Amino acid sequence: MTTQTIFYIILAGIIALSLALFQYSLKKKNRTSKSVLFAFLRFISIFSLLLLLINPKFEKISYYTEKPNLVVAVDNSSSVTHLNQKENVLQLVASIKNNKELSEKFNLDFFTFGNYIETSDSLTFLDKQTNIDKAFSDFSQIYKNTTSPILLVTDGNQTYGSDYVFSAEKVKQPIFPVILGDTITYTDLKLQQLNVNKYAFLKNKFPVEAIVTYNGNNIVKSRFVVTSGNVTVYSENVSFSATNNSKILNFTLPANRVGVQAYKAQILPIESEKNTINNYKNFAVEVIDQKTNVAIISDFMHPDLGAFKKSIESNEQREVSIITPNKYLSQKDNFQLVILYQPNNRFKPIFESLKKSNANKFLILGTKTDYAFVNKMTSDFKLDITNQTEDYQASLNTNYNTFIVDDLDFESFPPLKSSFGNATFSIPVETILNKKVGSVETQNPLLVTFETSSRREAVLFGENIWKWRAQSYLNTKSFNNFDNFIGKLVQYLASNTRRSRLNVDYESFYQGNTNVIVKAQFFNKNYEFDVKETLKITVKNKTTLETNTFPLILKGNNYQVDLSNLPAGGYDFTVKATNENISKSGSFQILEYNIEQQFLNANVTKLQQVATYTNGSSYFIANTNTLINDLLKDERFATIQKSSKNVVPLIDFKYLLVLLILSLAIEWFLRKYNGLI
């Protein structure tokens, strides 16, 4: 409270007292006890009112204690079971949970991690992947400004993600790894890595690269074999020693049949080898007999051209050529799809050729587009012609139903730049993305598709889509999501297949360590997405002939089913709409491979590095009592008393208002009772 406020309060008291005495004492010749009471009540009323007008502020200090957090992060992947550590982990979690001293000193937060990180102490040890880097990244955000040591219960074997030793330093918390497994070195041959393309072309040979490693001290000989069914398609003798402990094998295999061809690569085990699961890997190649050629035509260089080329060619069934308008006409018969990037007058022969052949095209407009020329060459839409540019962000139209579009978090993408103005369409169109200016979502299209006269077209009203591909990588640490989005758009434009009321999206084969997701869309007779339909998928194993039926769950603008629990093998499937006699069939293959069973030992070295770099300590699972005692004795994790200071204005005190009302009411009642009113 300031000196000025104290002065005003004293002045208010003097004024209130003066007025009360003037009204009830100075004017009265015969002062009675009642006059004194009335003067006191009047003083209270006036002083309270003046205090409310001054409204002084008071500091309110409250004290509380804050315990540190103990983050217990437990590896929930199947490698824990493979290393025979399941029971040890369950006992450790139970002992931490039931330890009263730990509960008194820490707030216990339990997490599990594998494919993802979850807030739970329920353990299944069924996750097919381990991403410790992701767990550390999440903890660095969740516990940014707190004291929160991390108890990391894991074998340290990460199957994907960045090196977690470096990401651990960003957590800014002491990390205490509890190491699962032993440090005994076993003699072991391992097929470390297998590199092969997803697609091959009929009557060609496709390359395969295999990396084989050896862990041991003796000289050993073995044989590397690749089989297809019961037929050996490649074999090679290999030998290893303590110094010559790895080999890179490069060879080619023939692609003689169209379709998915499954293979098994194996390094034959040696005597007394403990783990033979990591000796083999299954892989598959889809053999196709044609390639989709896409032409990107541009009159100038731009980063968008490279982004489109990279995204489209991420599917090896497609090949992209970036050419100038002059060169296209001499090669036009080589392409199944044309992308016109910011056309101008030099594109006139191309528009005339495409119109004559009624060919599909993808039109991209930006700041260097000649809009008067575009309006002249197309009758499907007209563009406002202005000399201004605008930045447009994207908003996904969840009602788009031509093909399945996943939400890539488009609203987080940088804006595209284009000419200011709108497009007016003379035909029905399907909008994938709407324009968004700042926080205002418009109904003006940013990306549309349409079909007319048996021709398919798409129009993108903006440039700098290369920034979207970069942002997608920053969001997900992968280009796959954005490339799949562009791939689906190109697949739609490169085909003239008649539109179906039931569309199914699936892969021809799935790796054993990935999720097996099948997506579908169903439309009513007006080709509007039907959210009321019930879709079911019937899956039949080609070998065992076992049949299972699963419902598809509505998620956003499509139906999905997760078939990851199916065992490895080949499957035929049929997706059927329950209320209508519409179905679609296909087949896929799940390759056998469990990456979590490739390890023999815990990664002790990396876990000890994590402990060292974060000022923690590492422990083996057998030393849990020592771990708990060390946590309890560690003075860095003491309970802290904190204070909170709030500045509260007097007007927030309801009791003063009650006192004012009460004093006025009592004064009025007494004056009325004594006949003074």
mmCIF file of N, CA and C in Angstrom, residues 328-329 332-333 347-361 377 453-455 457:
data_model
loop_
_atom_site.group_PDB
_atom_site.id
_atom_site.type_symbol
_atom_site.label_atom_id
_atom_site.label_comp_id
_atom_site.label_asym_id
_atom_site.label_seq_id
_atom_site.Cartn_x
_atom_site.Cartn_y
_atom_site.Cartn_z
ATOM 1 N N TYR A 328 7.704 -29.941 -74.833
ATOM 2 C CA TYR A 328 6.620 -30.874 -74.521
ATOM 3 C C TYR A 328 5.973 -31.440 -75.780
ATOM 4 N N LEU A 329 5.697 -30.581 -76.767
ATOM 5 C CA LEU A 329 4.919 -31.006 -77.932
ATOM 6 C C LEU A 329 5.584 -32.151 -78.678
ATOM 7 N N LYS A 332 4.861 -35.360 -76.276
ATOM 8 C CA LYS A 332 3.566 -35.434 -75.588
ATOM 9 C C LYS A 332 2.997 -36.842 -75.489
ATOM 10 N N ASP A 333 3.321 -37.716 -76.434
ATOM 11 C CA ASP A 333 2.772 -39.077 -76.404
ATOM 12 C C ASP A 333 3.405 -39.936 -75.309
ATOM 13 N N PHE A 347 2.298 -21.242 -73.428
ATOM 14 C CA PHE A 347 1.603 -22.512 -73.198
ATOM 15 C C PHE A 347 0.422 -22.712 -74.163
ATOM 16 N N LYS A 348 0.176 -21.760 -75.059
ATOM 17 C CA LYS A 348 -1.012 -21.836 -75.925
ATOM 18 C C LYS A 348 -1.070 -23.132 -76.737
ATOM 19 N N PRO A 349 0.001 -23.566 -77.403
ATOM 20 C CA PRO A 349 -0.078 -24.838 -78.147
ATOM 21 C C PRO A 349 -0.366 -26.035 -77.242
ATOM 22 N N ILE A 350 0.097 -25.965 -75.993
ATOM 23 C CA ILE A 350 -0.128 -27.077 -75.068
ATOM 24 C C ILE A 350 -1.596 -27.156 -74.691
ATOM 25 N N PHE A 351 -2.215 -26.011 -74.372
ATOM 26 C CA PHE A 351 -3.645 -25.999 -74.056
ATOM 27 C C PHE A 351 -4.459 -26.519 -75.233
ATOM 28 N N GLU A 352 -4.094 -26.107 -76.437
ATOM 29 C CA GLU A 352 -4.839 -26.547 -77.629
ATOM 30 C C GLU A 352 -4.679 -28.047 -77.845
ATOM 31 N N SER A 353 -3.465 -28.574 -77.599
ATOM 32 C CA SER A 353 -3.229 -30.012 -77.761
ATOM 33 C C SER A 353 -3.994 -30.816 -76.713
ATOM 34 N N LEU A 354 -3.996 -30.341 -75.470
ATOM 35 C CA LEU A 354 -4.710 -31.051 -74.409
ATOM 36 C C LEU A 354 -6.214 -31.011 -74.631
ATOM 37 N N LYS A 355 -6.709 -29.902 -75.134
ATOM 38 C CA LYS A 355 -8.142 -29.781 -75.421
ATOM 39 C C LYS A 355 -8.547 -30.730 -76.545
ATOM 40 N N LYS A 356 -7.692 -30.841 -77.528
ATOM 41 C CA LYS A 356 -7.982 -31.713 -78.672
ATOM 42 C C LYS A 356 -8.008 -33.178 -78.256
ATOM 43 N N SER A 357 -7.078 -33.563 -77.379
ATOM 44 C CA SER A 357 -7.013 -34.962 -76.948
ATOM 45 C C SER A 357 -7.885 -35.245 -75.726
ATOM 46 N N ASN A 358 -8.518 -34.186 -75.195
ATOM 47 C CA ASN A 358 -9.365 -34.309 -73.990
ATOM 48 C C ASN A 358 -8.586 -34.969 -72.844
ATOM 49 N N ALA A 359 -7.327 -34.535 -72.648
ATOM 50 C CA ALA A 359 -6.430 -35.143 -71.663
ATOM 51 C C ALA A 359 -6.597 -34.489 -70.294
ATOM 52 N N ASN A 360 -6.273 -35.257 -69.274
ATOM 53 C CA ASN A 360 -6.311 -34.733 -67.904
ATOM 54 C C ASN A 360 -5.138 -33.786 -67.677
ATOM 55 N N LYS A 361 -5.320 -32.845 -66.744
ATOM 56 C CA LYS A 361 -4.210 -31.931 -66.424
ATOM 57 C C LYS A 361 -4.370 -31.390 -65.014
ATOM 58 N N MET A 377 -8.071 -19.369 -72.281
ATOM 59 C CA MET A 377 -7.862 -20.742 -72.725
ATOM 60 C C MET A 377 -8.769 -21.762 -72.035
ATOM 61 N N SER A 453 -16.750 -33.833 -69.313
ATOM 62 C CA SER A 453 -16.521 -34.431 -70.639
ATOM 63 C C SER A 453 -15.487 -35.559 -70.583
ATOM 64 N N SER A 454 -15.632 -36.427 -69.536
ATOM 65 C CA SER A 454 -14.730 -37.576 -69.344
ATOM 66 C C SER A 454 -13.280 -37.142 -69.137
ATOM 67 N N ARG A 455 -13.088 -35.937 -68.645
ATOM 68 C CA ARG A 455 -11.757 -35.403 -68.390
ATOM 69 C C ARG A 455 -11.651 -34.988 -66.927
ATOM 70 N N GLU A 457 -9.529 -32.838 -63.978
ATOM 71 C CA GLU A 457 -8.601 -31.728 -63.802
ATOM 72 C C GLU A 457 -8.515 -31.350 -62.327
#
